[in-house]
Amino acid sequence: MQISVRVLAATTACLLTGGVPLVAMAATAPMAKRVVVANVEPQAKHGARNVGELAGNAPMHVAIGLKLRNQAALQQLIGELYNPSSKQYGHYLTPQQFRQEFAPSASEVEAVSTYLRQYGLKVQSDSHNNLVLDVKGTAMQMEHAFSIREHQYQEGSLDFYAPSQVGTLPASIAQYVSGVVGLGEEPMTGHLTMTKRSASATGGYTPAQIQTAYDYKPLYSSWAGRGQTIAIVTSGSVNVSDVDAFDSAFGLPNPLIRQRVIDGTSTAPGDETTLDCEWSHAIAPTASLAVYEAATPDAAAFIDAFNQVASDDGAHVVTTSWGAPESQTPSSTIDAEHSIFEEMAAQGQSVFAAAGDSGSSDGLAGNHVDYPSSDPYVTACGGTTLDAASDGERLSESAWTDGGGGQSAIFGQPSWQYGPGVPVTGARQTADIALNANPATGYDFYYEGTWEIAGGTSFVAPEMAATFALIDQSRALKGKPPVGLADIGIYAMARNASYRNFAFHDVTSGNNGAYAAGVGYDHPTGWGSIDAYYFVHGLNG
């Protein structure tokens, strides 16, 4: 599946400039009696062993993405929202406006729901944008509705279920569906690399050291995130007492943390969730945190969680440290989530994702990027190895060997993605930006009553989200709208040599396997790490 990006020609006079990814989805197949809506390939093709059919009464949950209406008009509007010469600039949509103009209609939702209910499936939508339907039932009911057979598979130590053929729907119903996710188990993974446990909060980098290394401290007299909310999309809960202990050790205020469980009941505390809370809070100490916890770490639950964030529209910045290789993510999953990220762009929400912790291969043979960081509406956060003095003074920085980054095989090159060093290949390039991620130069965090030292791009995504919370606060105090799609501002500033030389630390040494760091843009680190003082001032309008 190739997603092309239409170029928006726009002349601007400020940093938040350039076009946005105007994405045209691949044309659908000619209308037929039944149409493929879930392209989960038979797992035997990938070496998994079929161990028999899944029990007919086994419970299943799928997420069905519905197609946006007026797609061309939405892409045109997004272009105007981010074009300073347009009267629409910065006048982002509310969820109500988005639903009225672009969300699937009530009749479309009802047509799909009625079809599914005739097989005994339970259908509901907890969000206001109609983009995702939650469908629950038994394996047998799913088999009948989607014309599949569910089987159990084994691959190494993994046991999972998947259909033995692609899922289909009648053409009259499939015309409204962007993808069906959950007919096979699609696990998401966190990008956290543990190194060791520590008896005290002194083994890894502390908040004060990172604040000094990346020049955050001068900002805090004016902007520390007050009035901003950072949405954290994750799996696993957070024990607030862990965050309180982290704050107490480093002299940070206790944040307001709201937790919402998606698709089930709350699970045990997770290390990914804990570090996201602690380190987004460390960078934006007075921002509030909204944790959207997927009850299970699978693609269907994460789609529902992202969709809830878009539907609520209560946070201008969104972060996730979870992902999977783009090449192993079914197009039905990508299509469903892409619509959600498109809504977020229209609503002025900035989305940040870890670029991966397995180098240029993303843990596979060949070169692969990580998803969702490869989506053009998402900022891909890469990793560096930071050498800092005991007081936090930045001494040197190189690309982290295991940091993600490369070229998407799915998404076209957005119109804003150009500048010194950016490959012009017609494909989306990652990473966009980077901060320290090497576990050998890892971070302190407190989890389940114990100090840990860890690294990974899991730390970079929440830190960059928190950075944009500072920017949005500074803009709000000037009566300006939030940044929204962050990459437009990042790349515009990087193209301006005056800003680039102050706002970015150009990382020119190291590699992530296939790709080396170099002058200007590079895959392991994007535009490099940031000097937060100049970076925030450059984007605060």
Coordinates of C-alpha atoms in Angstrom, one line a residue:
M1 CA 0.0 0.0 0.0
Q2 CA 1.5 3.3 -1.0
I3 CA 0.1 6.5 0.4
S4 CA 1.1 9.5 -1.7
V5 CA 1.4 13.0 -0.3
R6 CA 0.0 16.0 -2.3
V7 CA 2.2 19.0 -2.1
L8 CA 0.7 22.2 -0.9
A9 CA 2.3 25.3 -2.3
A10 CA 2.4 28.0 0.3
T11 CA 4.5 31.1 0.8
T12 CA 4.8 32.1 4.5
A13 CA 6.6 34.7 6.5
C14 CA 7.0 33.0 9.9
L15 CA 8.5 29.8 11.3
L16 CA 5.3 27.8 11.3
T17 CA 5.3 27.5 7.6
G18 CA 5.1 25.1 4.7
G19 CA 2.6 22.6 3.6
V20 CA 1.2 19.6 5.5
P21 CA 0.9 16.0 4.4
L22 CA -2.2 15.9 2.2
V23 CA -2.6 12.2 2.0
A24 CA -4.5 10.5 -0.8
M25 CA -5.3 6.9 0.1
A26 CA -4.8 4.2 -2.5
A27 CA -7.8 3.5 -4.6
T28 CA -10.0 0.7 -3.5
A29 CA -10.6 -2.4 -5.6
P30 CA -13.6 -2.5 -7.9
M31 CA -16.8 -3.2 -6.1
A32 CA -17.3 -6.9 -5.7
K33 CA -19.6 -9.2 -3.9
R34 CA -17.2 -9.2 -0.9
V35 CA -14.3 -6.8 -0.4
V36 CA -11.2 -7.3 1.7
V37 CA -11.2 -5.1 4.8
A38 CA -8.7 -6.9 7.1
N39 CA -5.5 -7.9 5.3
V40 CA -4.1 -10.1 8.1
E41 CA -2.1 -12.7 6.1
P42 CA -2.3 -16.4 6.9
Q43 CA 0.4 -16.8 9.6
A44 CA 1.7 -20.0 8.1
K45 CA 3.4 -17.7 5.5
H46 CA 5.5 -16.3 8.2
G47 CA 6.7 -19.6 9.6
A48 CA 4.2 -19.9 12.4
R49 CA 2.8 -23.4 13.1
N50 CA -0.9 -23.9 12.8
V51 CA -2.0 -25.9 15.9
G52 CA -5.8 -26.0 15.2
E53 CA -8.9 -24.0 15.1
L54 CA -9.7 -21.4 17.7
A55 CA -12.6 -22.5 19.9
G56 CA -15.8 -21.1 18.6
N57 CA -16.8 -19.6 21.9
A58 CA -13.5 -17.8 22.4
P59 CA -14.1 -14.1 23.1
M60 CA -12.8 -11.6 20.6
H61 CA -12.7 -7.9 20.3
V62 CA -12.1 -6.0 17.0
A63 CA -11.9 -2.3 16.2
I64 CA -13.5 -1.3 12.9
G65 CA -12.3 2.0 11.4
L66 CA -14.8 3.9 9.3
K67 CA -13.9 6.1 6.4
L68 CA -13.9 9.9 6.6
R69 CA -16.3 11.9 4.5
N70 CA -15.2 14.7 2.3
Q71 CA -11.6 13.6 2.4
A72 CA -10.4 16.1 -0.3
A73 CA -12.0 19.0 1.6
L74 CA -10.4 17.9 4.8
Q75 CA -6.9 17.8 3.3
Q76 CA -7.5 21.3 1.8
L77 CA -8.7 22.6 5.1
I78 CA -5.7 21.2 7.0
G79 CA -3.4 22.9 4.5
E80 CA -5.1 26.2 5.3
L81 CA -5.0 25.7 9.0
Y82 CA -1.2 25.6 8.9
N83 CA -0.7 28.3 6.2
P84 CA -0.1 31.7 7.9
S85 CA -1.3 33.5 4.8
S86 CA -4.7 31.8 5.1
K87 CA -7.6 33.3 7.0
Q88 CA -8.1 29.8 8.4
Y89 CA -4.6 29.7 9.9
G90 CA -4.7 28.4 13.5
H91 CA -8.5 28.2 13.6
Y92 CA -8.5 24.5 14.4
L93 CA -11.6 22.4 14.4
T94 CA -13.5 21.3 17.5
P95 CA -14.5 17.7 17.7
Q96 CA -18.1 18.8 17.1
Q97 CA -17.1 20.7 13.9
F98 CA -15.0 17.7 12.7
R99 CA -17.9 15.3 13.3
Q100 CA -20.3 17.5 11.4
E101 CA -18.1 18.0 8.3
F102 CA -15.9 15.0 8.0
A103 CA -16.8 12.1 10.4
P104 CA -18.8 9.1 9.1
S105 CA -22.5 9.8 9.0
A106 CA -25.0 8.3 11.4
S107 CA -26.5 6.3 8.5
E108 CA -23.1 4.9 7.6
V109 CA -22.5 3.9 11.2
E110 CA -25.9 2.3 11.4
A111 CA -25.4 0.4 8.2
V112 CA -22.2 -1.2 9.4
S113 CA -23.6 -1.8 12.9
T114 CA -26.8 -3.5 11.6
Y115 CA -24.8 -5.9 9.5
L116 CA -22.7 -6.9 12.4
R117 CA -25.5 -7.3 14.9
Q118 CA -27.3 -9.8 12.7
Y119 CA -24.5 -12.2 13.6
G120 CA -25.0 -11.6 17.3
L121 CA -22.0 -9.2 17.7
K122 CA -22.2 -6.4 20.2
V123 CA -21.4 -3.1 18.5
Q124 CA -20.7 0.2 20.3
S125 CA -18.9 3.5 19.8
D126 CA -17.8 5.3 22.9
S127 CA -16.4 8.3 21.1
H128 CA -18.1 11.3 19.4
N129 CA -16.4 11.2 16.1
N130 CA -17.8 7.9 14.7
L131 CA -14.4 6.9 13.4
V132 CA -14.1 3.6 15.3
L133 CA -16.7 0.9 16.2
D134 CA -15.9 -1.5 19.0
V135 CA -17.1 -4.9 18.2
K136 CA -17.2 -7.8 20.7
G137 CA -18.4 -11.4 20.3
T138 CA -17.2 -15.0 19.9
A139 CA -14.8 -16.4 17.4
M140 CA -17.6 -18.1 15.6
Q141 CA -19.6 -14.9 15.3
M142 CA -16.6 -13.1 13.9
E143 CA -15.9 -16.0 11.4
H144 CA -19.4 -15.7 10.0
A145 CA -19.4 -11.9 9.8
F146 CA -16.0 -11.6 8.1
S147 CA -16.0 -15.0 6.2
I148 CA -12.9 -16.3 7.9
R149 CA -11.7 -19.2 9.9
E150 CA -9.7 -18.4 13.1
H151 CA -6.8 -20.7 14.0
Q152 CA -4.3 -20.9 16.8
Y153 CA -0.6 -20.6 15.9
Q154 CA 2.7 -21.1 17.6
E155 CA 6.0 -19.4 16.8
G156 CA 8.8 -20.0 19.2
S157 CA 7.4 -19.3 22.6
L158 CA 4.5 -17.2 21.3
D159 CA 0.9 -18.6 21.2
F160 CA -1.6 -16.5 19.3
Y161 CA -4.7 -16.6 17.1
A162 CA -5.1 -15.3 13.6
P163 CA -7.4 -15.9 10.6
S164 CA -6.3 -18.3 8.0
Q165 CA -7.5 -15.9 5.2
V166 CA -8.1 -12.2 4.8
G167 CA -11.3 -10.8 6.3
T168 CA -14.0 -9.6 3.9
L169 CA -17.4 -7.7 4.1
P170 CA -20.2 -7.3 1.5
A171 CA -19.3 -4.5 -0.8
S172 CA -22.3 -2.5 0.3
I173 CA -20.9 -2.5 3.8
A174 CA -17.2 -2.4 3.0
Q175 CA -17.6 0.9 1.2
Y176 CA -17.8 2.6 4.6
V177 CA -14.9 0.7 6.3
S178 CA -11.3 1.8 6.3
G179 CA -10.1 -1.3 8.1
V180 CA -10.8 -4.1 10.6
V181 CA -8.3 -4.6 13.4
G182 CA -8.2 -7.5 15.8
L183 CA -9.2 -10.5 13.8
G184 CA -5.6 -11.6 14.5
E185 CA -3.6 -10.7 17.5
E186 CA -1.3 -7.7 16.7
P187 CA 0.8 -7.0 19.7
M188 CA 2.4 -3.5 20.2
T189 CA 5.7 -3.3 22.0
G190 CA 7.2 -0.6 24.2
H191 CA 10.5 1.1 23.4
L192 CA 12.2 0.8 26.8
T193 CA 15.6 -0.7 27.4
M194 CA 16.4 -1.5 31.0
T195 CA 20.0 -1.5 32.3
K196 CA 20.0 -2.1 36.0
R197 CA 18.4 -1.3 39.3
S198 CA 19.9 1.3 41.6
A199 CA 19.7 1.7 45.3
S200 CA 19.2 5.5 44.9
A201 CA 18.4 8.1 42.4
T202 CA 22.0 8.8 41.4
G203 CA 22.8 6.1 38.8
G204 CA 21.4 7.6 35.7
Y205 CA 20.7 11.1 34.5
T206 CA 18.4 13.2 36.7
P207 CA 15.8 15.7 35.7
A208 CA 18.1 18.6 36.7
Q209 CA 21.0 17.2 34.6
I210 CA 18.8 16.8 31.5
Q211 CA 17.2 20.2 32.0
T212 CA 20.8 21.6 32.0
A213 CA 22.1 19.6 29.1
Y214 CA 19.3 20.7 26.8
D215 CA 18.9 24.2 28.3
Y216 CA 15.4 24.0 29.7
K217 CA 16.1 25.8 33.0
P218 CA 16.0 29.4 31.8
L219 CA 12.4 28.7 30.5
Y220 CA 10.9 27.7 33.8
S221 CA 10.6 31.3 35.2
S222 CA 8.0 31.9 32.5
W223 CA 6.8 28.6 31.2
A224 CA 6.7 25.2 33.0
G225 CA 3.5 23.8 31.4
R226 CA 0.8 25.3 33.5
G227 CA -2.6 25.0 31.9
Q228 CA -1.5 22.4 29.4
T229 CA -2.4 18.7 29.4
I230 CA -0.1 15.9 28.0
A231 CA -2.0 12.8 26.8
I232 CA -0.1 9.6 27.2
V233 CA -1.3 6.6 25.1
T234 CA 0.0 3.5 26.7
S235 CA -0.8 0.0 28.1
G236 CA -0.4 -0.6 31.8
S237 CA -1.4 1.7 34.6
V238 CA 0.7 4.1 36.7
N239 CA 1.0 4.0 40.4
V240 CA 0.8 7.6 41.4
S241 CA 2.8 6.9 44.5
D242 CA 5.8 6.0 42.3
V243 CA 5.5 9.4 40.5
D244 CA 5.2 11.1 43.9
A245 CA 8.5 9.4 45.1
F246 CA 10.2 10.5 41.9
D247 CA 9.0 14.1 42.4
S248 CA 10.1 14.1 46.0
A249 CA 13.6 12.9 45.2
F250 CA 14.1 15.6 42.6
G251 CA 12.2 18.5 44.1
L252 CA 9.4 18.5 41.5
P253 CA 5.8 19.4 42.2
N254 CA 3.2 16.6 42.2
P255 CA 1.3 16.6 38.9
L256 CA -2.4 16.1 38.4
I257 CA -2.7 12.7 36.8
R258 CA -6.0 11.5 35.3
Q259 CA -6.2 7.8 34.2
R260 CA -8.8 6.4 31.8
V261 CA -8.9 2.8 30.9
I262 CA -9.8 1.8 27.3
D263 CA -11.5 -1.5 26.4
G264 CA -11.5 -3.2 29.7
T265 CA -10.3 -2.9 33.3
S266 CA -7.1 -1.3 34.6
T267 CA -4.1 -3.6 34.6
A268 CA -1.0 -3.7 36.8
P269 CA 1.4 -0.7 36.7
G270 CA 3.6 -0.6 33.6
D271 CA 7.2 0.6 33.4
E272 CA 6.4 2.4 30.1
T273 CA 3.5 4.3 31.6
T274 CA 5.5 5.2 34.7
L275 CA 8.5 6.6 32.8
D276 CA 6.2 8.5 30.4
C277 CA 4.5 10.2 33.4
E278 CA 7.8 10.9 35.3
W279 CA 9.8 12.2 32.4
S280 CA 7.1 14.3 30.7
H281 CA 6.5 15.8 34.1
A282 CA 10.2 16.3 34.6
I283 CA 10.3 18.5 31.5
A284 CA 7.0 20.3 32.0
P285 CA 6.7 20.3 35.8
T286 CA 3.3 22.1 36.0
A287 CA 1.5 20.4 33.1
S288 CA -1.3 17.9 33.8
L289 CA -1.1 14.3 32.6
A290 CA -4.0 12.4 31.0
V291 CA -3.2 8.6 30.8
Y292 CA -5.2 6.7 28.2
E293 CA -4.5 3.1 29.2
A294 CA -5.2 0.4 26.6
A295 CA -6.4 -2.5 28.7
T296 CA -4.4 -4.9 26.5
P297 CA -1.2 -4.1 24.4
D298 CA -2.8 -4.9 21.1
A299 CA -3.5 -2.8 18.0
A300 CA -7.3 -2.7 18.4
A301 CA -7.1 -1.3 22.0
F302 CA -4.5 1.3 20.9
I303 CA -6.7 2.4 18.0
D304 CA -9.5 2.9 20.5
A305 CA -7.2 4.8 22.9
F306 CA -5.9 7.2 20.2
N307 CA -9.5 7.7 19.0
Q308 CA -10.6 8.6 22.4
V309 CA -7.8 11.2 22.7
A310 CA -8.9 12.7 19.4
S311 CA -12.6 12.6 20.4
D312 CA -11.9 14.2 23.8
D313 CA -9.6 16.9 22.4
G314 CA -8.5 17.8 25.9
A315 CA -4.8 17.7 25.3
H316 CA -2.8 19.7 22.7
V317 CA 0.1 17.3 22.9
V318 CA 0.0 13.5 22.7
T319 CA 2.8 11.0 23.2
T320 CA 3.2 7.2 22.9
S321 CA 6.2 5.0 23.5
W322 CA 4.6 2.0 21.8
G323 CA 4.9 0.8 18.3
A324 CA 5.8 -2.0 15.9
P325 CA 7.7 -2.4 12.6
E326 CA 5.8 -0.6 9.8
S327 CA 6.3 -3.6 7.6
Q328 CA 4.6 -5.9 10.1
T329 CA 1.6 -3.6 10.7
P330 CA -1.4 -4.5 8.5
S331 CA -2.6 -1.7 6.2
S332 CA -6.0 -2.0 7.9
T333 CA -4.4 -0.9 11.1
I334 CA -2.5 1.9 9.5
D335 CA -5.5 3.2 7.6
A336 CA -7.7 3.3 10.7
E337 CA -5.1 5.1 12.8
H338 CA -4.1 7.5 10.0
S339 CA -7.7 8.9 9.9
I340 CA -7.4 9.5 13.7
F341 CA -4.1 11.3 13.3
E342 CA -5.6 13.4 10.5
E343 CA -8.3 14.5 12.9
M344 CA -5.8 15.4 15.5
A345 CA -3.9 17.6 13.0
A346 CA -7.2 19.3 12.1
Q347 CA -7.8 19.9 15.8
G348 CA -4.3 21.3 16.5
Q349 CA -3.0 18.3 18.4
S350 CA 0.7 17.5 18.3
V351 CA 1.5 13.7 18.3
F352 CA 4.9 12.3 19.2
A353 CA 6.1 8.6 19.0
A354 CA 9.2 6.7 19.8
A355 CA 11.2 5.9 16.6
G356 CA 12.3 2.5 17.8
D357 CA 15.1 0.8 19.8
S358 CA 16.4 -1.8 17.3
G359 CA 18.4 0.4 14.9
S360 CA 17.8 0.8 11.2
S361 CA 16.4 -2.8 11.0
D362 CA 13.7 -2.3 13.7
G363 CA 14.6 -5.9 14.7
L364 CA 14.0 -7.5 11.3
A365 CA 16.1 -8.4 8.3
G366 CA 16.9 -5.4 6.1
N367 CA 15.9 -1.8 6.9
H368 CA 12.5 -0.9 8.4
V369 CA 11.0 2.0 10.2
D370 CA 8.7 1.9 13.2
Y371 CA 5.0 2.7 13.2
P372 CA 3.2 4.9 14.2
S373 CA 6.3 7.2 14.2
S374 CA 6.4 6.8 10.4
D375 CA 3.0 8.4 9.9
P376 CA 3.3 12.0 8.5
Y377 CA 1.0 13.4 11.1
V378 CA 3.3 12.0 13.9
T379 CA 6.7 13.4 15.0
A380 CA 9.3 10.5 15.0
C381 CA 11.6 10.8 18.1
G382 CA 15.0 9.3 17.6
G383 CA 17.9 8.6 20.0
T384 CA 21.3 9.9 20.9
T385 CA 24.1 9.0 23.3
L386 CA 24.6 12.1 25.5
D387 CA 27.9 12.7 27.4
A388 CA 27.3 15.3 30.1
A389 CA 29.2 16.5 33.1
S390 CA 28.0 15.8 36.7
D391 CA 26.3 19.2 36.7
G392 CA 24.5 18.4 33.4
E393 CA 26.7 20.5 31.1
R394 CA 26.5 19.0 27.6
L395 CA 29.9 17.8 26.5
S396 CA 29.2 15.8 23.4
E397 CA 26.5 13.8 21.6
S398 CA 26.4 11.1 19.0
A399 CA 23.8 8.9 17.3
W400 CA 22.6 6.0 19.4
T401 CA 23.4 2.7 17.6
D402 CA 20.0 1.2 18.4
G403 CA 17.9 4.3 17.6
G404 CA 15.2 3.9 15.0
G405 CA 15.1 5.8 11.7
G406 CA 15.0 5.3 8.0
Q407 CA 12.6 5.5 5.1
S408 CA 8.9 4.6 5.1
A409 CA 7.7 2.0 2.6
I410 CA 4.1 3.1 3.2
F411 CA 3.9 6.9 3.4
G412 CA 4.9 9.5 0.8
Q413 CA 7.2 12.4 1.5
P414 CA 5.2 15.2 3.1
S415 CA 5.5 18.6 1.4
W416 CA 7.1 20.1 4.6
Q417 CA 9.9 17.5 4.7
Y418 CA 12.8 19.2 3.0
G419 CA 15.9 21.0 4.0
P420 CA 19.7 20.5 4.2
G421 CA 20.5 16.7 4.2
V422 CA 16.9 15.5 3.8
P423 CA 16.8 12.7 1.2
V424 CA 14.4 13.6 -1.7
T425 CA 13.0 10.1 -2.5
G426 CA 9.3 10.6 -2.4
A427 CA 9.0 8.7 0.9
R428 CA 8.5 9.8 4.4
Q429 CA 11.8 10.0 6.3
T430 CA 12.4 9.3 10.0
A431 CA 13.5 10.4 12.6
D432 CA 12.5 14.0 12.9
I433 CA 14.2 15.0 16.2
A434 CA 16.2 13.2 18.9
L435 CA 17.3 13.3 22.6
N436 CA 19.4 11.0 24.8
A437 CA 18.2 7.4 24.6
N438 CA 21.2 5.1 25.1
P439 CA 20.6 3.0 28.2
A440 CA 24.4 3.3 28.8
T441 CA 23.7 7.0 29.4
G442 CA 20.3 6.2 30.8
Y443 CA 17.8 7.9 33.0
D444 CA 16.7 7.5 36.6
F445 CA 13.1 6.5 37.1
Y446 CA 11.1 5.1 40.0
Y447 CA 8.9 2.0 39.4
E448 CA 7.1 -0.2 41.9
G449 CA 9.1 1.1 44.8
T450 CA 12.5 0.7 43.1
W451 CA 14.9 3.0 41.4
E452 CA 15.7 1.9 37.8
I453 CA 18.1 3.1 35.2
A454 CA 16.9 2.7 31.6
G455 CA 17.1 4.2 28.1
G456 CA 15.3 4.0 24.8
T457 CA 13.3 6.3 22.6
S458 CA 10.5 5.8 25.1
F459 CA 12.1 8.6 27.0
V460 CA 12.4 10.9 24.0
A461 CA 8.7 11.0 22.9
P462 CA 7.3 12.1 26.3
E463 CA 10.2 14.7 26.7
M464 CA 9.4 16.2 23.3
A465 CA 5.7 16.2 24.0
A466 CA 6.5 18.1 27.2
T467 CA 8.6 20.5 25.3
F468 CA 5.7 21.4 23.1
A469 CA 3.5 21.8 26.2
L470 CA 5.9 24.6 27.2
I471 CA 5.6 26.0 23.7
D472 CA 1.8 25.9 23.7
Q473 CA 1.7 27.6 27.1
S474 CA 4.0 30.4 25.8
R475 CA 1.8 30.8 22.7
A476 CA -1.4 30.8 24.8
L477 CA -0.1 33.6 26.9
K478 CA 0.3 35.6 23.7
G479 CA -3.2 34.7 22.5
K480 CA -1.9 32.4 19.8
P481 CA -3.1 28.9 19.0
P482 CA -1.2 25.7 19.8
V483 CA 1.5 24.5 17.4
G484 CA -0.5 21.5 16.3
L485 CA 1.4 19.3 13.7
A486 CA 4.8 19.8 15.2
D487 CA 7.0 18.7 12.2
I488 CA 5.9 21.8 10.2
G489 CA 7.5 24.1 12.8
I490 CA 10.5 21.8 13.3
Y491 CA 11.4 21.6 9.7
A492 CA 10.7 25.3 9.0
M493 CA 13.1 26.3 11.8
A494 CA 15.7 23.8 10.6
R495 CA 15.7 25.3 7.2
N496 CA 16.5 28.7 8.6
A497 CA 20.2 28.7 9.3
S498 CA 19.9 31.5 11.9
Y499 CA 17.6 29.3 14.0
R500 CA 19.1 26.0 13.1
N501 CA 22.5 27.0 14.6
F502 CA 21.0 27.9 17.9
A503 CA 17.9 25.7 18.4
F504 CA 19.5 22.4 17.3
H505 CA 22.6 20.5 18.3
D506 CA 23.6 19.0 15.0
V507 CA 24.7 15.4 15.8
T508 CA 27.3 14.4 13.2
S509 CA 28.9 11.2 14.5
G510 CA 27.6 7.7 15.1
N511 CA 25.1 5.6 13.2
N512 CA 22.0 3.4 13.8
G513 CA 23.3 0.5 11.5
A514 CA 22.6 1.4 7.9
Y515 CA 22.5 5.1 8.4
A516 CA 25.2 7.5 9.6
A517 CA 24.7 10.8 11.4
G518 CA 25.9 13.8 9.4
V519 CA 25.7 17.5 8.9
G520 CA 22.1 18.7 8.7
Y521 CA 19.3 16.1 8.7
D522 CA 20.1 12.4 9.1
H523 CA 18.0 9.3 9.8
P524 CA 19.3 8.4 13.3
T525 CA 18.7 11.8 14.8
G526 CA 16.6 13.9 12.4
W527 CA 17.8 17.5 12.9
G528 CA 19.6 16.5 16.1
S529 CA 18.9 17.2 19.7
I530 CA 17.6 20.6 20.9
D531 CA 18.6 23.6 22.8
A532 CA 15.2 24.0 24.5
Y533 CA 15.6 27.7 25.2
Y534 CA 16.1 28.7 21.6
F535 CA 13.9 25.9 20.3
V536 CA 10.9 27.1 22.4
H537 CA 11.4 30.7 21.6
G538 CA 11.7 29.9 17.9
L539 CA 8.3 28.2 17.9
N540 CA 6.4 30.4 20.3
G541 CA 5.4 32.9 17.6

